[in-house]
Amino acid sequence: MVADICDENGWRLRGARSLAAESLQIHLTGIILPSLCQDDDVFHWVIDGDPMPHYSASRTWEGRATKQSTVSLLVQHSVWFKMATPRHAFLMWIAHNDRMPTRVRLSSWGLGTSTSCCLCDSALETRDHLFLGCEISEQIWKLVLRRLGYTHSAFMTWTSFIEWISLKDSTTPLILKKLVAHATIYNIWAERNKRMHQEISSTPPTIYKLIDHNIRDTILEKKKIKKSFKTLMLSWLRNV
């Protein structure tokens, strides 16, 4: 309950990590503490400015759907597709919305940490640099893209990366492209965390092998429930 996060001394909230969260906390300081109020708790649903007598899933969806652009729908299809690996898709969604706690973001929250990339230590650790522009990430992508049969070895921007995931081509099946992109982002982030928190590092070929294992395991698991996955392993192994 709301009353559980405040006491007679005020609100017990962690530091704000965004302007929206900061604005909310500023607003909360100007209202009566729920822990001191004797009235019963109530809730209000408001969709597109219209007060609702009760929660409506359909109205909520309609309110969100009308605000989505073609680009955002394209992103959703590239992230939340049916056969995606849940933990990979979740991290991919956070990365696309640029909500990963990179060192630059951690520094912006006032944590006083270094802003240098954990992988190369030669540039600011932003999302685009960490996953696409870092020399370590570029080496990983070079191995991955070559495995898929592509001649390019890197991506210049996050937008071009998302467009590549979303578009069908004759080089590799679209679903395999999505699975590999997700696994690559996931393993780059895992490597970053190992270096930052455990001071353990792996080489790009070693990380590439982890991605290979992820894809093989996913295909073997999914082919039991989806017939199209039976030929996906051949596509993944053809350029070994």
Short mmCIF file of N, CA, C and O in Angstrom, two decimals, residues 100-127 130 189 192 195-197 199:
data_model
loop_
_atom_site.label_atom_id
_atom_site.label_comp_id
_atom_site.label_asym_id
_atom_site.label_seq_id
_atom_site.Cartn_x
_atom_site.Cartn_y
_atom_site.Cartn_z
N MET A 100 19.29 1.40 -19.61
CA MET A 100 20.32 0.58 -18.99
C MET A 100 21.16 1.44 -18.05
O MET A 100 21.49 2.58 -18.37
N PRO A 101 21.51 0.90 -16.87
CA PRO A 101 22.34 1.68 -15.94
C PRO A 101 23.80 1.70 -16.36
O PRO A 101 24.68 1.16 -15.68
N THR A 102 24.05 2.32 -17.51
CA THR A 102 25.43 2.49 -17.96
C THR A 102 26.16 3.45 -17.02
O THR A 102 25.53 4.14 -16.22
N ARG A 103 27.46 3.51 -17.15
CA ARG A 103 28.23 4.36 -16.25
C ARG A 103 27.88 5.84 -16.41
O ARG A 103 27.90 6.60 -15.44
N VAL A 104 27.55 6.26 -17.62
CA VAL A 104 27.15 7.65 -17.83
C VAL A 104 25.85 7.94 -17.09
O VAL A 104 25.69 8.99 -16.45
N ARG A 105 24.89 7.01 -17.13
CA ARG A 105 23.63 7.20 -16.40
C ARG A 105 23.86 7.15 -14.90
O ARG A 105 23.28 7.94 -14.15
N LEU A 106 24.69 6.23 -14.45
CA LEU A 106 24.98 6.15 -13.02
C LEU A 106 25.59 7.45 -12.51
O LEU A 106 25.26 7.94 -11.43
N SER A 107 26.46 8.03 -13.33
CA SER A 107 27.09 9.29 -12.95
C SER A 107 26.06 10.42 -12.90
O SER A 107 26.12 11.29 -12.02
N SER A 108 25.08 10.38 -13.82
CA SER A 108 24.05 11.43 -13.84
C SER A 108 23.14 11.36 -12.62
O SER A 108 22.48 12.32 -12.28
N TRP A 109 23.12 10.19 -11.95
CA TRP A 109 22.33 10.04 -10.73
C TRP A 109 23.10 10.50 -9.49
O TRP A 109 22.62 10.38 -8.38
N GLY A 110 24.33 10.99 -9.72
CA GLY A 110 25.12 11.50 -8.62
C GLY A 110 25.88 10.45 -7.84
O GLY A 110 26.27 10.68 -6.70
N LEU A 111 26.15 9.30 -8.47
CA LEU A 111 26.84 8.22 -7.76
C LEU A 111 28.36 8.38 -7.76
O LEU A 111 29.06 7.65 -7.07
N GLY A 112 28.86 9.31 -8.55
CA GLY A 112 30.29 9.59 -8.53
C GLY A 112 31.17 8.48 -9.09
O GLY A 112 32.34 8.35 -8.72
N THR A 113 30.63 7.67 -9.98
CA THR A 113 31.41 6.59 -10.57
C THR A 113 32.11 7.07 -11.83
O THR A 113 31.77 8.10 -12.41
N SER A 114 33.09 6.30 -12.27
CA SER A 114 33.78 6.60 -13.52
C SER A 114 32.79 6.49 -14.67
O SER A 114 31.87 5.66 -14.63
N THR A 115 32.95 7.30 -15.69
CA THR A 115 32.07 7.23 -16.86
C THR A 115 32.71 6.49 -18.02
O THR A 115 32.11 6.38 -19.09
N SER A 116 33.91 5.95 -17.82
CA SER A 116 34.61 5.24 -18.89
C SER A 116 33.99 3.87 -19.14
O SER A 116 33.53 3.20 -18.21
N CYS A 117 33.99 3.45 -20.38
CA CYS A 117 33.45 2.16 -20.78
C CYS A 117 34.16 1.02 -20.06
O CYS A 117 35.40 0.97 -20.03
N CYS A 118 33.40 0.10 -19.50
CA CYS A 118 33.98 -1.04 -18.78
C CYS A 118 34.72 -2.00 -19.71
O CYS A 118 35.58 -2.75 -19.26
N LEU A 119 34.36 -1.96 -21.00
CA LEU A 119 34.97 -2.90 -21.93
C LEU A 119 36.28 -2.40 -22.52
O LEU A 119 37.27 -3.12 -22.60
N CYS A 120 36.30 -1.13 -22.94
CA CYS A 120 37.49 -0.61 -23.63
C CYS A 120 38.21 0.49 -22.85
O CYS A 120 39.37 0.79 -23.13
N ASP A 121 37.52 1.13 -21.90
CA ASP A 121 38.09 2.18 -21.07
C ASP A 121 38.64 3.35 -21.89
O ASP A 121 39.57 4.03 -21.47
N SER A 122 38.07 3.57 -23.07
CA SER A 122 38.60 4.64 -23.93
C SER A 122 37.53 5.62 -24.39
O SER A 122 37.81 6.51 -25.19
N ALA A 123 36.28 5.45 -23.89
CA ALA A 123 35.20 6.36 -24.28
C ALA A 123 34.12 6.34 -23.21
O ALA A 123 34.14 5.48 -22.31
N LEU A 124 33.19 7.28 -23.30
CA LEU A 124 32.08 7.31 -22.35
C LEU A 124 31.20 6.08 -22.54
O LEU A 124 30.90 5.69 -23.67
N GLU A 125 30.77 5.49 -21.43
CA GLU A 125 29.94 4.29 -21.50
C GLU A 125 28.47 4.68 -21.64
O GLU A 125 27.71 4.72 -20.68
N THR A 126 28.07 4.98 -22.87
CA THR A 126 26.67 5.19 -23.20
C THR A 126 26.13 3.90 -23.80
O THR A 126 26.88 2.97 -24.10
N ARG A 127 24.83 3.85 -23.98
CA ARG A 127 24.23 2.65 -24.60
C ARG A 127 24.81 2.38 -25.97
O ARG A 127 25.26 1.25 -26.27
N LEU A 130 28.54 1.30 -25.79
CA LEU A 130 28.76 0.00 -25.16
C LEU A 130 28.34 -1.14 -26.08
O LEU A 130 29.10 -2.11 -26.25
N TRP A 189 26.20 -7.15 -22.36
CA TRP A 189 25.86 -6.57 -21.05
C TRP A 189 26.37 -7.46 -19.91
O TRP A 189 26.87 -6.95 -18.91
N ARG A 192 30.03 -6.87 -19.57
CA ARG A 192 30.24 -5.56 -18.92
C ARG A 192 30.09 -5.68 -17.41
O ARG A 192 30.89 -5.16 -16.64
N ARG A 195 32.99 -7.54 -15.72
CA ARG A 195 34.20 -6.70 -15.61
C ARG A 195 34.03 -5.63 -14.53
O ARG A 195 34.97 -5.31 -13.82
N MET A 196 32.82 -5.11 -14.41
CA MET A 196 32.59 -4.03 -13.46
C MET A 196 32.50 -4.53 -12.02
O MET A 196 33.07 -3.92 -11.11
N HIS A 197 31.81 -5.65 -11.80
CA HIS A 197 31.52 -6.10 -10.45
C HIS A 197 32.44 -7.22 -9.96
O HIS A 197 32.64 -7.37 -8.75
N GLU A 199 35.52 -8.07 -11.78
CA GLU A 199 36.86 -7.90 -12.34
C GLU A 199 37.30 -9.15 -13.09
O GLU A 199 38.46 -9.57 -13.03
#
